[in-house]
Amino acid sequence: MVALPQEAKALAGRRWQMEDGRPVCRSTTKGRRELLWVQSGVGAKRALEAARWLIRQKVTSLAVLGVSGGLAPGLNCGQLIVADTVLNELGSAVATCTGTGELLKSLRGLGLVPVTGPVMTVSEPVLDTEEKRRLHETTGALAVDMESAAVARVAADAGLNCLVLRAVCDGPCRRVHPALFRMLNEEGRLKIPVLVKELLRNPGLVFDLLTARRDFAMALTALKRAKDILGRG
């Protein structure tokens, strides 16, 4: 499962179609393993609905991939994180992810340098560097997102394993301007009128936009290099 259309295009290509009102892509790996991709949109509610739909399709495991905000010192843009534990907004563990050792080994075999640890899901974006530091110190989470806990909860209820693979977009030392998130709708698409309004109000935002675009592209590149691991079981 992915949240954003840009993630969907980068990881599963262009062969998307609507099924039951949601964007879906079906593919087969070189190892003849079937993958069912769903684009959920942003946030826990949409991720929960998408994960439950996947369960109804009789999948054998769940996975959520996408970009994230880095919390731990030393994490840079494009750093891959394999969750060993998924935390909710209160910092409590929702699920433990198994098989992380083999996944880390496979990723390193591709020349990547992933790290593993807890990933935390929140209801609102964490944009401020001080808040990122506080969350890491109080929960131990390496990164923060808005979907993983919902998917992990559905997987746990169904008795399935859940893989969480995230790539850092904004590192712990980078503040993200709140206006950038006001420009996106729940599907993760740009709201053009809001974009124009924000830029007219604050022309300097163009530099924030360019930085965010660069960092997002770097994170997606790391995910694209790692995606073929999914088809190996």
Short mmCIF file of C-alpha atoms in Angstrom, two decimals:
data_model
loop_
_atom_site.label_atom_id
_atom_site.label_comp_id
_atom_site.label_asym_id
_atom_site.label_seq_id
_atom_site.Cartn_x
_atom_site.Cartn_y
_atom_site.Cartn_z
CA MET A 1 0.00 0.00 0.00
CA VAL A 2 1.10 3.55 -0.72
CA ALA A 3 -0.51 6.85 0.26
CA LEU A 4 0.47 9.35 -2.43
CA PRO A 5 -0.03 9.30 -6.22
CA GLN A 6 3.65 10.12 -6.73
CA GLU A 7 4.62 7.09 -4.64
CA ALA A 8 2.14 4.96 -6.58
CA LYS A 9 3.58 5.96 -9.94
CA ALA A 10 7.20 5.55 -8.83
CA LEU A 11 6.74 2.13 -7.22
CA ALA A 12 4.08 0.40 -9.29
CA GLY A 13 4.14 2.24 -12.62
CA ARG A 14 1.22 3.53 -14.63
CA ARG A 15 -1.04 0.46 -14.82
CA TRP A 16 -3.58 1.67 -12.27
CA GLN A 17 -7.33 1.23 -12.47
CA MET A 18 -10.27 1.90 -10.19
CA GLU A 19 -11.67 -1.01 -8.17
CA ASP A 20 -14.38 -0.46 -5.58
CA GLY A 21 -13.72 3.27 -5.76
CA ARG A 22 -9.98 3.12 -5.09
CA PRO A 23 -6.85 3.15 -7.31
CA VAL A 24 -5.45 -0.37 -7.64
CA CYS A 25 -2.55 -1.92 -9.54
CA ARG A 26 -1.96 -5.66 -9.99
CA SER A 27 1.44 -6.94 -11.03
CA THR A 28 3.53 -10.11 -11.10
CA THR A 29 7.19 -10.21 -10.16
CA LYS A 30 9.92 -12.10 -11.99
CA GLY A 31 9.56 -14.78 -9.34
CA ARG A 32 5.87 -15.14 -10.29
CA ARG A 33 4.74 -13.57 -7.05
CA GLU A 34 1.54 -11.55 -7.33
CA LEU A 35 1.53 -8.04 -5.88
CA LEU A 36 -1.63 -6.04 -5.26
CA TRP A 37 -0.99 -2.31 -4.86
CA VAL A 38 -3.51 0.14 -3.43
CA GLN A 39 -3.22 3.91 -3.24
CA SER A 40 -4.93 4.94 -0.02
CA GLY A 41 -4.53 8.68 0.27
CA VAL A 42 -3.15 10.47 3.31
CA GLY A 43 -3.96 9.59 6.90
CA ALA A 44 -4.96 6.73 9.17
CA LYS A 45 -8.63 6.59 8.18
CA ARG A 46 -7.88 6.13 4.49
CA ALA A 47 -5.06 3.67 5.26
CA LEU A 48 -7.39 1.66 7.48
CA GLU A 49 -10.03 1.40 4.76
CA ALA A 50 -7.45 0.41 2.14
CA ALA A 51 -5.90 -2.23 4.42
CA ARG A 52 -9.30 -3.75 5.17
CA TRP A 53 -10.04 -3.88 1.45
CA LEU A 54 -6.77 -5.74 0.90
CA ILE A 55 -7.71 -8.26 3.58
CA ARG A 56 -10.98 -8.92 1.72
CA GLN A 57 -8.89 -9.71 -1.36
CA LYS A 58 -7.28 -12.60 0.58
CA VAL A 59 -3.73 -11.23 0.59
CA THR A 60 -1.16 -13.22 2.55
CA SER A 61 0.67 -10.22 4.03
CA LEU A 62 0.44 -6.44 4.13
CA ALA A 63 3.08 -3.83 3.37
CA VAL A 64 3.11 -0.06 3.47
CA LEU A 65 5.77 1.89 1.61
CA GLY A 66 6.36 5.59 1.28
CA VAL A 67 8.22 8.68 2.41
CA SER A 68 8.47 9.76 6.03
CA GLY A 69 9.83 12.43 8.32
CA GLY A 70 13.09 11.55 10.02
CA LEU A 71 13.26 11.92 13.80
CA ALA A 72 16.54 10.34 14.87
CA PRO A 73 19.80 12.31 14.68
CA GLY A 74 21.96 11.38 11.72
CA LEU A 75 19.13 10.35 9.38
CA ASN A 76 19.49 11.97 5.98
CA CYS A 77 17.16 12.40 3.04
CA GLY A 78 16.81 9.10 1.17
CA GLN A 79 17.70 6.94 4.19
CA LEU A 80 15.68 3.72 4.17
CA ILE A 81 14.02 2.59 7.39
CA VAL A 82 12.66 -0.90 7.99
CA ALA A 83 10.30 -0.84 10.95
CA ASP A 84 10.74 -3.54 13.58
CA THR A 85 7.91 -2.02 15.65
CA VAL A 86 5.02 0.28 14.74
CA LEU A 87 3.97 2.84 17.34
CA ASN A 88 0.73 4.79 17.59
CA GLU A 89 0.47 8.49 18.41
CA LEU A 90 0.76 7.80 22.13
CA GLY A 91 4.04 5.96 21.60
CA SER A 92 2.52 2.54 22.34
CA ALA A 93 3.40 -0.45 20.18
CA VAL A 94 0.66 -1.47 17.73
CA ALA A 95 2.52 -4.38 16.16
CA THR A 96 5.91 -6.02 15.84
CA CYS A 97 7.17 -6.64 12.32
CA THR A 98 8.84 -10.01 11.70
CA GLY A 99 11.31 -10.91 8.98
CA THR A 100 13.19 -7.63 9.23
CA GLY A 101 16.55 -9.41 9.35
CA GLU A 102 16.14 -11.02 5.95
CA LEU A 103 14.79 -7.79 4.47
CA LEU A 104 17.73 -5.79 5.78
CA LYS A 105 20.13 -8.39 4.37
CA SER A 106 18.47 -8.22 0.95
CA LEU A 107 18.50 -4.43 0.89
CA ARG A 108 22.17 -4.36 1.81
CA GLY A 109 22.77 -6.82 -1.00
CA LEU A 110 21.54 -4.10 -3.36
CA GLY A 111 24.15 -1.72 -1.99
CA LEU A 112 21.64 0.16 0.16
CA VAL A 113 22.24 1.15 3.78
CA PRO A 114 18.94 0.68 5.64
CA VAL A 115 18.40 1.03 9.37
CA THR A 116 15.79 -0.64 11.55
CA GLY A 117 13.83 0.51 14.57
CA PRO A 118 10.41 1.84 15.61
CA VAL A 119 8.30 3.92 13.24
CA MET A 120 5.58 6.16 14.68
CA THR A 121 2.24 7.14 13.14
CA VAL A 122 0.67 10.52 13.95
CA SER A 123 -2.54 12.29 12.98
CA GLU A 124 -0.88 15.57 12.00
CA PRO A 125 2.41 16.17 10.16
CA VAL A 126 5.47 16.75 12.35
CA LEU A 127 7.15 19.76 10.76
CA ASP A 128 9.16 21.46 13.51
CA THR A 129 12.69 20.33 14.34
CA GLU A 130 12.14 20.68 18.10
CA GLU A 131 9.04 18.48 17.93
CA LYS A 132 10.96 15.90 15.91
CA ARG A 133 13.67 15.83 18.58
CA ARG A 134 11.11 15.51 21.38
CA LEU A 135 9.28 12.62 19.72
CA HIS A 136 12.49 10.70 19.16
CA GLU A 137 13.66 11.21 22.74
CA THR A 138 10.33 10.22 24.29
CA THR A 139 9.40 7.27 22.03
CA GLY A 140 12.64 6.09 20.39
CA ALA A 141 10.97 6.30 16.98
CA LEU A 142 13.31 6.73 14.02
CA ALA A 143 10.70 8.20 11.71
CA VAL A 144 7.13 9.43 11.63
CA ASP A 145 4.31 8.87 9.12
CA MET A 146 0.51 9.04 8.98
CA GLU A 147 -0.53 5.55 7.83
CA SER A 148 1.62 2.66 9.11
CA ALA A 149 -0.10 2.07 12.47
CA ALA A 150 -3.51 1.67 10.81
CA VAL A 151 -2.14 -0.91 8.36
CA ALA A 152 -0.22 -2.75 11.09
CA ARG A 153 -3.35 -2.91 13.26
CA VAL A 154 -5.39 -4.48 10.45
CA ALA A 155 -2.61 -6.98 9.74
CA ALA A 156 -2.36 -7.94 13.40
CA ASP A 157 -6.14 -8.44 13.66
CA ALA A 158 -6.01 -10.71 10.60
CA GLY A 159 -3.00 -12.66 11.87
CA LEU A 160 -0.78 -11.44 9.05
CA ASN A 161 2.68 -9.93 9.07
CA CYS A 162 3.08 -6.28 8.11
CA LEU A 163 6.13 -4.85 6.38
CA VAL A 164 6.82 -1.13 6.81
CA LEU A 165 9.46 0.36 4.54
CA ARG A 166 9.95 4.12 4.67
CA ALA A 167 12.39 6.53 3.08
CA VAL A 168 13.27 9.74 4.88
CA CYS A 169 12.14 12.84 3.01
CA ASP A 170 12.72 15.60 5.55
CA GLY A 171 15.45 14.86 8.06
CA PRO A 172 15.38 15.69 11.78
CA CYS A 173 17.21 18.97 11.26
CA ARG A 174 14.93 20.30 8.53
CA ARG A 175 11.83 22.32 9.30
CA VAL A 176 9.00 21.98 6.79
CA HIS A 177 6.83 25.03 6.18
CA PRO A 178 3.20 24.31 7.22
CA ALA A 179 1.93 25.93 4.01
CA LEU A 180 3.31 23.03 1.98
CA PHE A 181 0.82 20.66 3.60
CA ARG A 182 -2.07 23.08 3.18
CA MET A 183 -1.44 22.78 -0.56
CA LEU A 184 -2.28 19.04 -0.58
CA ASN A 185 -5.68 17.37 -0.45
CA GLU A 186 -6.41 14.05 1.26
CA GLU A 187 -5.44 12.15 -1.90
CA GLY A 188 -2.03 13.81 -1.80
CA ARG A 189 -2.67 15.97 -4.87
CA LEU A 190 -1.90 19.66 -5.19
CA LYS A 191 -4.73 22.11 -4.57
CA ILE A 192 -3.81 24.65 -7.24
CA PRO A 193 -5.92 27.55 -5.88
CA VAL A 194 -4.29 27.11 -2.46
CA LEU A 195 -0.84 26.88 -4.06
CA VAL A 196 -1.38 30.18 -5.91
CA LYS A 197 -2.83 31.88 -2.82
CA GLU A 198 0.07 30.80 -0.61
CA LEU A 199 2.70 31.88 -3.14
CA LEU A 200 1.06 35.27 -3.61
CA ARG A 201 1.00 35.73 0.16
CA ASN A 202 4.58 34.50 0.62
CA PRO A 203 6.69 34.37 -2.59
CA GLY A 204 9.61 33.01 -0.61
CA LEU A 205 7.74 29.71 -0.36
CA VAL A 206 9.00 28.86 -3.82
CA PHE A 207 12.35 27.95 -2.28
CA ASP A 208 10.63 25.67 0.24
CA LEU A 209 8.73 24.06 -2.62
CA LEU A 210 11.89 23.44 -4.62
CA THR A 211 13.65 21.95 -1.59
CA ALA A 212 10.68 19.72 -0.81
CA ARG A 213 10.51 18.58 -4.42
CA ARG A 214 14.21 17.71 -4.45
CA ASP A 215 14.04 15.80 -1.16
CA PHE A 216 10.87 13.96 -2.19
CA ALA A 217 12.55 12.84 -5.40
CA MET A 218 15.56 11.54 -3.46
CA ALA A 219 13.33 9.56 -1.11
CA LEU A 220 11.37 8.07 -4.02
CA THR A 221 14.60 7.06 -5.74
CA ALA A 222 15.64 5.08 -2.66
CA LEU A 223 12.24 3.37 -2.50
CA LYS A 224 12.36 2.47 -6.20
CA ARG A 225 15.71 0.76 -5.71
CA ALA A 226 14.26 -1.27 -2.84
CA LYS A 227 10.86 -2.22 -4.28
CA ASP A 228 11.97 -5.41 -6.09
CA ILE A 229 12.68 -7.00 -2.69
CA LEU A 230 8.93 -7.27 -2.16
CA GLY A 231 8.59 -9.88 -4.83
CA ARG A 232 11.03 -12.27 -3.18
CA GLY A 233 8.65 -13.37 -0.43
#
